[in-house]
Coordinates of C-alpha atoms and ligand atoms in Angstrom, one line a residue:
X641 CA -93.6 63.9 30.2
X642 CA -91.5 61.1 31.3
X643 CA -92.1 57.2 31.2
X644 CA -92.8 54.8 34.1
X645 CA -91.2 51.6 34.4
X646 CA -91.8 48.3 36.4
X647 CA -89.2 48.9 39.2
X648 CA -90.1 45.6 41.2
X649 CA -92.3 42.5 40.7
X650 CA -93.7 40.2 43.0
X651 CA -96.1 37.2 43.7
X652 CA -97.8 34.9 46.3
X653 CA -100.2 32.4 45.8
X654 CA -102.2 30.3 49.0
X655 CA -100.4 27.4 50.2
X656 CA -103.2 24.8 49.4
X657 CA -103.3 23.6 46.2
X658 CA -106.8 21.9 45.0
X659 CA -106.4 19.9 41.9
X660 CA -108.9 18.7 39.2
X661 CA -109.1 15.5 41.3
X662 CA -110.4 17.0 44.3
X663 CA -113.3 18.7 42.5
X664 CA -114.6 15.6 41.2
X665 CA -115.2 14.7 45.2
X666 CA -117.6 17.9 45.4
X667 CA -119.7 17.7 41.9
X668 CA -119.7 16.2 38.6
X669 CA -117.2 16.9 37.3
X670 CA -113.7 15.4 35.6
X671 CA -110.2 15.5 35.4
X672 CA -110.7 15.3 31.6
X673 CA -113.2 17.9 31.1
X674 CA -111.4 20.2 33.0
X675 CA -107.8 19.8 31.4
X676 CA -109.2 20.0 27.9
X677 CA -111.4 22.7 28.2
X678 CA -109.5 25.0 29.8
X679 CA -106.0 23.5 30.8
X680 CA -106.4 23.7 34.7
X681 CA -104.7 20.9 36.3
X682 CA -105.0 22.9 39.9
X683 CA -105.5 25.9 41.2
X684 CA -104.7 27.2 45.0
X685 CA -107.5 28.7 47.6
X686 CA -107.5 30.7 50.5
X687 CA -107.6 29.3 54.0
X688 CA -109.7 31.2 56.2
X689 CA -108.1 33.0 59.2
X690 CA -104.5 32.8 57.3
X691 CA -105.1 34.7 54.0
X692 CA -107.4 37.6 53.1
X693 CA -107.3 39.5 50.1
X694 CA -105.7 41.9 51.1
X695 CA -102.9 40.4 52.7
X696 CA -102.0 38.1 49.8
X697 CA -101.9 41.9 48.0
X698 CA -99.5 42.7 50.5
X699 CA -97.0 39.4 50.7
X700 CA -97.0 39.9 46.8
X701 CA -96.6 43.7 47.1
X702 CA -93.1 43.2 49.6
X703 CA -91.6 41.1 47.2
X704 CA -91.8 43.9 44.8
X705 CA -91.1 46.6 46.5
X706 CA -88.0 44.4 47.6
X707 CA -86.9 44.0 43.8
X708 CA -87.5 47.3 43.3
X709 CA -84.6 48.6 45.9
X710 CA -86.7 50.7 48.2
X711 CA -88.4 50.7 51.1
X712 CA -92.7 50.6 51.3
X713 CA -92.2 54.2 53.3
X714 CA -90.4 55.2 49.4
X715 CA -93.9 54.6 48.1
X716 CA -96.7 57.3 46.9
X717 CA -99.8 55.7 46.0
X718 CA -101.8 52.3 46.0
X719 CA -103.4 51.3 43.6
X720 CA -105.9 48.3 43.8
X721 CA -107.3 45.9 41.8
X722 CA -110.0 43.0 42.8
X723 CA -113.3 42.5 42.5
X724 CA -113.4 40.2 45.9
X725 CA -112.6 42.6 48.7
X726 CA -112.1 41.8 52.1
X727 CA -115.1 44.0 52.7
X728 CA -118.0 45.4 50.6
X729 CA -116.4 48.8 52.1
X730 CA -113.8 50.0 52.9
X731 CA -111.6 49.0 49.8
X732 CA -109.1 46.5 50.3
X733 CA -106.2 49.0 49.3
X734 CA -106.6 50.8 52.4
X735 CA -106.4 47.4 54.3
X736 CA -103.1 46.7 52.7
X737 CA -102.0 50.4 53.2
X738 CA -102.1 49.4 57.0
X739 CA -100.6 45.9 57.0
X740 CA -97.7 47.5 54.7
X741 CA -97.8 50.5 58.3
X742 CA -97.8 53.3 55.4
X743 CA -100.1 55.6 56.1
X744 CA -101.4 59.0 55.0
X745 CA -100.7 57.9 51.3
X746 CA -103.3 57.9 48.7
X747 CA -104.9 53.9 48.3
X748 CA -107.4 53.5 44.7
X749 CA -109.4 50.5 44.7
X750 CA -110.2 49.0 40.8
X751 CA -112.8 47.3 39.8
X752 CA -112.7 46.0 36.6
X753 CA -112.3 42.2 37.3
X754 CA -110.0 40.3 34.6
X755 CA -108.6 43.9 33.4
X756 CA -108.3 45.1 36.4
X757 CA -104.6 45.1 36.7
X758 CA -103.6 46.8 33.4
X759 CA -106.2 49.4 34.0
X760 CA -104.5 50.0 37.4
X761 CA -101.0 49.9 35.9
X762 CA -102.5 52.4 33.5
X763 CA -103.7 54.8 36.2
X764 CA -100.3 54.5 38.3
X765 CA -98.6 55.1 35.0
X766 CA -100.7 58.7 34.5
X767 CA -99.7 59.9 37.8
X768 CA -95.6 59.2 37.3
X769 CA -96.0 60.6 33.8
X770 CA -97.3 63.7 34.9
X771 CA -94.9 63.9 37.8
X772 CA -96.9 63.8 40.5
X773 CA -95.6 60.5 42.1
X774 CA -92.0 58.7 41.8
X775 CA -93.1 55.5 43.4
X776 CA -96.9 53.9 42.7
X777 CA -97.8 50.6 43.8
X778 CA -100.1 48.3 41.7
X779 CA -101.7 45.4 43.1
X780 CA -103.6 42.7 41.5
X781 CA -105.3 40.1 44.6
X782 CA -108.1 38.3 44.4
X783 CA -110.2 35.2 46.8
X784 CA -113.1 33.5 44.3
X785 CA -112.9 30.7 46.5
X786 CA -114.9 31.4 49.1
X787 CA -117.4 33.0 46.4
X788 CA -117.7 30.0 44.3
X789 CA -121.2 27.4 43.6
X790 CA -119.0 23.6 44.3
X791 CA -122.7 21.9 43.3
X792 CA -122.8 20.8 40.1
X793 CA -125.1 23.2 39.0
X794 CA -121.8 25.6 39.2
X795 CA -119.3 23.7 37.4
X796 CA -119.2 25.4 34.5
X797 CA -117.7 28.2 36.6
X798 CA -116.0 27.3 39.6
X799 CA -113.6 25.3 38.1
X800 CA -112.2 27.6 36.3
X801 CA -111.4 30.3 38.7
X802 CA -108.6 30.2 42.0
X803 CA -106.9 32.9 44.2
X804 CA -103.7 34.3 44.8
X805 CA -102.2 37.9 44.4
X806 CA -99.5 39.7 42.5
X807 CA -97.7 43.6 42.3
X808 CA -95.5 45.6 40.5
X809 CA -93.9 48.7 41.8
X810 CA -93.6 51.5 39.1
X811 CA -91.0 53.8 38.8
X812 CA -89.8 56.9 37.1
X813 CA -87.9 55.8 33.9
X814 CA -84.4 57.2 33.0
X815 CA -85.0 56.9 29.5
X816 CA -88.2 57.7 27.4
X817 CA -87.4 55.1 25.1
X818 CA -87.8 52.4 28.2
X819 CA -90.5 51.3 30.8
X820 CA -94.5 51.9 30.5
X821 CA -94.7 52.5 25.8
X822 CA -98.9 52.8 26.0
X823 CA -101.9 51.6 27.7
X824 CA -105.2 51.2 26.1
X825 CA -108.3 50.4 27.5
X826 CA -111.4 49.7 26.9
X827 CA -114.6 48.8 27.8
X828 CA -118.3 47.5 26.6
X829 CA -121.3 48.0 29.3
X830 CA -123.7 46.1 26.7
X831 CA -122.4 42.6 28.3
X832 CA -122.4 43.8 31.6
X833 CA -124.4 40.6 33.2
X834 CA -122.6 38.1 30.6
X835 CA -120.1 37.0 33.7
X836 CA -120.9 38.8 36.8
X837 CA -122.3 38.4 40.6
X838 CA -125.6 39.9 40.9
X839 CA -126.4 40.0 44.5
X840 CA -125.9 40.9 47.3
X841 CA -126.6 44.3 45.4
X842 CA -127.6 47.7 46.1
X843 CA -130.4 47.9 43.8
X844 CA -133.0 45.8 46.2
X845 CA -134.5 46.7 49.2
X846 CA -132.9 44.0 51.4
X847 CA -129.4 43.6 50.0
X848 CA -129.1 40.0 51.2
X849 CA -132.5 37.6 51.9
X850 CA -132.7 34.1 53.0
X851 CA -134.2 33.1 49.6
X852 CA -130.8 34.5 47.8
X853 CA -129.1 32.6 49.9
X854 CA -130.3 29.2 47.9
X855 CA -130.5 30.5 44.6
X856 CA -127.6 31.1 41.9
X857 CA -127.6 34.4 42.1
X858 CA -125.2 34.8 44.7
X859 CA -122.5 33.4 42.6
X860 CA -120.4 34.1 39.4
X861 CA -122.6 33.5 36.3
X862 CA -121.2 33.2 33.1
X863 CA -121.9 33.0 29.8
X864 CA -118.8 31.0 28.6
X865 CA -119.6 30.4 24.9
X866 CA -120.2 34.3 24.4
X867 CA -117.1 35.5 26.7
X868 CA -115.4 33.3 24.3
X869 CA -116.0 34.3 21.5
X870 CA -115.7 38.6 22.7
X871 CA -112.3 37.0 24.2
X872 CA -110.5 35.8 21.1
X873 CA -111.8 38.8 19.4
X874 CA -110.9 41.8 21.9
X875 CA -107.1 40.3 23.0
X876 CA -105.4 39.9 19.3
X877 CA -107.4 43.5 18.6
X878 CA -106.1 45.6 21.7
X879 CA -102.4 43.9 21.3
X880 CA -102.5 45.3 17.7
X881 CA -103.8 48.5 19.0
X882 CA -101.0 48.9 21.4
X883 CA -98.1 47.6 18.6
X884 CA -99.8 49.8 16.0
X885 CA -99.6 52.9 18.6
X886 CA -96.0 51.9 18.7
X887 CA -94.8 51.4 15.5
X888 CA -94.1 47.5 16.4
X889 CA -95.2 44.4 14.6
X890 CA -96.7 40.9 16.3
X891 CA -93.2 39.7 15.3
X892 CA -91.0 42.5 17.4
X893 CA -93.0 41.2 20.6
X894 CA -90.1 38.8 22.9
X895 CA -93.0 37.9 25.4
X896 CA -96.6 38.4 25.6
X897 CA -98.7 38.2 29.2
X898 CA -101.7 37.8 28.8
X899 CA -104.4 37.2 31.4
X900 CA -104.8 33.6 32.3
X901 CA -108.5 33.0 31.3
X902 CA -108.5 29.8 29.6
X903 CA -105.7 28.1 28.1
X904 CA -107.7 27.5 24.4
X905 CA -108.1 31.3 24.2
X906 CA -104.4 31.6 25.1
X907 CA -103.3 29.3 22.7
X908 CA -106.2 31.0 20.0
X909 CA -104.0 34.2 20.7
X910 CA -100.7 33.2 20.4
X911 CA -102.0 31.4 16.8
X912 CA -103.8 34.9 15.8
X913 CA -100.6 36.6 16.1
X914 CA -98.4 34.1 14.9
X915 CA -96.0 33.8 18.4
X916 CA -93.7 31.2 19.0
X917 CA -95.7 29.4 22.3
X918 CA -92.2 30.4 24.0
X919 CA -92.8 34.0 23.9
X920 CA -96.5 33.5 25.2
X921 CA -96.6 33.1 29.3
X922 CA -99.3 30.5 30.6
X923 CA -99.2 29.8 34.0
X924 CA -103.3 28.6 33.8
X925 CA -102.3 24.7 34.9
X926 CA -101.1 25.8 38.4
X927 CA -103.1 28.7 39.8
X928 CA -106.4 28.8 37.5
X929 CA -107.8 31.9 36.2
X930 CA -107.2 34.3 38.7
X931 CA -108.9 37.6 37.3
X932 CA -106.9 41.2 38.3
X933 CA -103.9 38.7 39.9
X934 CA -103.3 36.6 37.2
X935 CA -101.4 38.8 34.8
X936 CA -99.1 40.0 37.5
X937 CA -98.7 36.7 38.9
X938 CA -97.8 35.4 35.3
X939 CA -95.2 38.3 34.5
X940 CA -93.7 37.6 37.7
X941 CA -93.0 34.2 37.6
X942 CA -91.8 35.1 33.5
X943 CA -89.5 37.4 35.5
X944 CA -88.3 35.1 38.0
X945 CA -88.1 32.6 35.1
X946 CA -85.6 35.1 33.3
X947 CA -88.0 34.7 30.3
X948 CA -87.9 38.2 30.6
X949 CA -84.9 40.2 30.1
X950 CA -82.9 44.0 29.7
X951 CA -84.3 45.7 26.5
X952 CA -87.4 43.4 26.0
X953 CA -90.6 44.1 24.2
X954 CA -93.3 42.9 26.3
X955 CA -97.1 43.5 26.2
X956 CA -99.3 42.4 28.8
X957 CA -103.1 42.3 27.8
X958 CA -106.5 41.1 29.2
X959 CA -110.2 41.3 28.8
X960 CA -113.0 40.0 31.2
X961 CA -116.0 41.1 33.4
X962 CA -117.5 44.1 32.3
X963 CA -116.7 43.3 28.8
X964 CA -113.2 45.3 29.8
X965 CA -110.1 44.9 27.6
X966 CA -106.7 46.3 27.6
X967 CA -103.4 46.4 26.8
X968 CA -99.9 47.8 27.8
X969 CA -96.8 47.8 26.1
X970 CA -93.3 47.9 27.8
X971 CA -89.8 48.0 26.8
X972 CA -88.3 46.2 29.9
Ligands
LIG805 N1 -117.3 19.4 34.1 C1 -118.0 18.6 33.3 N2 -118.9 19.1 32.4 C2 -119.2 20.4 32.4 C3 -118.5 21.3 33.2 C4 -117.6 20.7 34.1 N3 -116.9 21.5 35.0 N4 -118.9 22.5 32.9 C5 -119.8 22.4 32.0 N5 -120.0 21.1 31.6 C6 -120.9 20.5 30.6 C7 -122.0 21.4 30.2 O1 -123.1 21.2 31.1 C8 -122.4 20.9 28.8 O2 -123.1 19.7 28.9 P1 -124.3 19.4 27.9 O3 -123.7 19.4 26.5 O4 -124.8 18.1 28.4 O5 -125.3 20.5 28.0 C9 -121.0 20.6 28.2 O6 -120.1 20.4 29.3 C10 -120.5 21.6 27.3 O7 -120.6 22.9 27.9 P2 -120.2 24.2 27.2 O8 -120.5 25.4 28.1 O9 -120.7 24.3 25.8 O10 -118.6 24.0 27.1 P3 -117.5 24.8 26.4 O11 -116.8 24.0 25.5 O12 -118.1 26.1 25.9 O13 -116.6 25.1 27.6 C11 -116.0 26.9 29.1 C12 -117.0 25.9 28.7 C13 -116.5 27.7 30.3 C14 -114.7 26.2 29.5 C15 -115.8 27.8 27.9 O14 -117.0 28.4 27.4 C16 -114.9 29.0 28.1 O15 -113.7 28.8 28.3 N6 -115.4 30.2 28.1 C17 -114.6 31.4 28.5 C18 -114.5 31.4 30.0 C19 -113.5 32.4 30.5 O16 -112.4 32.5 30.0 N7 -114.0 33.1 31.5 C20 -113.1 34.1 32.1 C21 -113.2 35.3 31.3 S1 -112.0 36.4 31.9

């Protein structure tokens, strides 16, 4: 079996940036609370008839197939994660598999919100292991914006989260000792309506009614003390489980990614494992928590930052929605 590597890594975020400031206008809300609690100074959102989520997916995904030397017709497989579609159905990755003009090649859709991505690198990593693809693109995109409660009665949620969209394109290694180490994920049904959107569902007879329409249910709920506490529980344990795996300690890491959920479980992380806050990527001031875009996002801008260099030990990990958790480990 031979290893995948990350070939090519890209981002884009919307061009309109909303800041702390410009929440305050819409509910009560401050600067303060915001910054302290989860250090969000602004976030970007969409803008209707310019981005969609699936053509953020695709600005991001032509950066890195650019980095990665080859052309999107080079590619084998889509993989995609997001828990805003463009549509309820089809997926979004068959959206992007047009806007890249590729067509006829297999396009996944993932659905497993903040770990979205790494479980999609995970599943583009089985198929170059086992040979079956040389070239698998992974895409992380998502739009909360247009998704979120902006009365007060949401703030405990909306202003955490922002859009934008990142991708990596993964490769056949040369070298077993380089690229894709492990991925380990996991996943807890228990907390399943801890952070979620419950309708419209499927499970009603009307889908969508006027009276959901005014009530909360149509928006994220969240139960922040308790994802806080699985949070700062789950990361530290499935970054361990991924070094252990290995044979690596906390110490051998020279740059940790992990999803951009709130910079106090961030910095909880970093402390857990005893990092250096250099060797711990937090992008969270600028974009927001992004869910399945926010660790590409982060890793690319790392990348771009060259934080992250030839030979490196880097694990990216996540948890969210679900609960999911996971983590990969790369040598770069
Ligand atoms: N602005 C001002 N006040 C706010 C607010 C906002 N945006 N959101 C909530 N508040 C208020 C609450 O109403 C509450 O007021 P009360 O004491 O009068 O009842 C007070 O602030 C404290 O709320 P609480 O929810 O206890 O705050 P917290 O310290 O737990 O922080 C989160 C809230 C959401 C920031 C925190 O729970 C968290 O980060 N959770 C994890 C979230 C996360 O990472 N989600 C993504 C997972 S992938």
């Amino acid at each position: 079996m031979r290893n995948s590597r990350i070939a090519g890594v890209g981002h884009y975020v919307p061009e309109r940036v909303v800041s702390n400031k410009d929440l305050e206008k819409l509910m009560d809300t401050s600067d303060e609370w915001i910054r302290e609690r989860t250090g969000i100074v602004e976030r970007r959102y969409f803008q209707e008839g310019i981005d969609t989520t699936s053509n953020m997916g695709a600005q991001a995904a032509r950066k890195a197939i650019k980095a990665a030397g080859i052309e999107a017709s080079d590619l084998d497989m889509i993989v995609f994660a997001t828990l805003s579609p463009d549509y309820f159905f089809p997926g979004s990755g068959v959206l992007l598999q047009r806007e890249l003009g590729i067509k006829e090649i297999p396009a996944l859709d993932i659905r497993n919100q903040c770990s979205g991505f790494v479980y999609a690198l995970s599943i583009a990593d089985q198929f170059i292991k086992t040979g079956m693809y040389n070239h698998v693109l992974v895409v992380g995109s998502e739009i909360h914006s247009s998704g979120l409660d902006f009365s007060t009665r949401g703030r405990g949620v909306s202003v955490i989260f922002g859009d934008g969209a990142g991708a990596v394109v993964l490769s056949p290694s040369e070298s077993n000792d380089k690229g894709i180490l492990s991925t380990h994920l996991h996943a807890d049904g228990e907390f399943a309506e801890e952070l979620a959107v419950l309708d419209p569902g499927s499970n009603k007879n009307a889908r969508l009614t006027h009276e959901m329409l005014d009530s909360e249910s149509i928006y994220p709920q969240m139960n922040g003390n308790l994802v806080f506490k699985h949070a700062v529980s789950r990361f530290p344990e499935v970054i361990q489980e991924a070094l252990q795996k290995n044979g690596y300690q906390a110490s051998d890491i020279d740059m940790l990614v992990p999803h951009q959920a709130n910079l106090r479980i961030t910095s909880y992380i970093q402390q857990k494992m005893g990092l250096p806050a250099d060797k711990v990527m937090s992008n969270i001031h600028k974009y927001g928590n992004t869910t399945a875009a926010s660790v590409p996002i982060a890793l690319s801008e790392a990348v771009e930052e060259g934080r992250i260099k030839d030979g490196d030990l880097v694990c990216l990990a996540a948890f969210g929605s679900g609960f999911t958790w996971a983590s990969a480990l790369i040598r770069w």
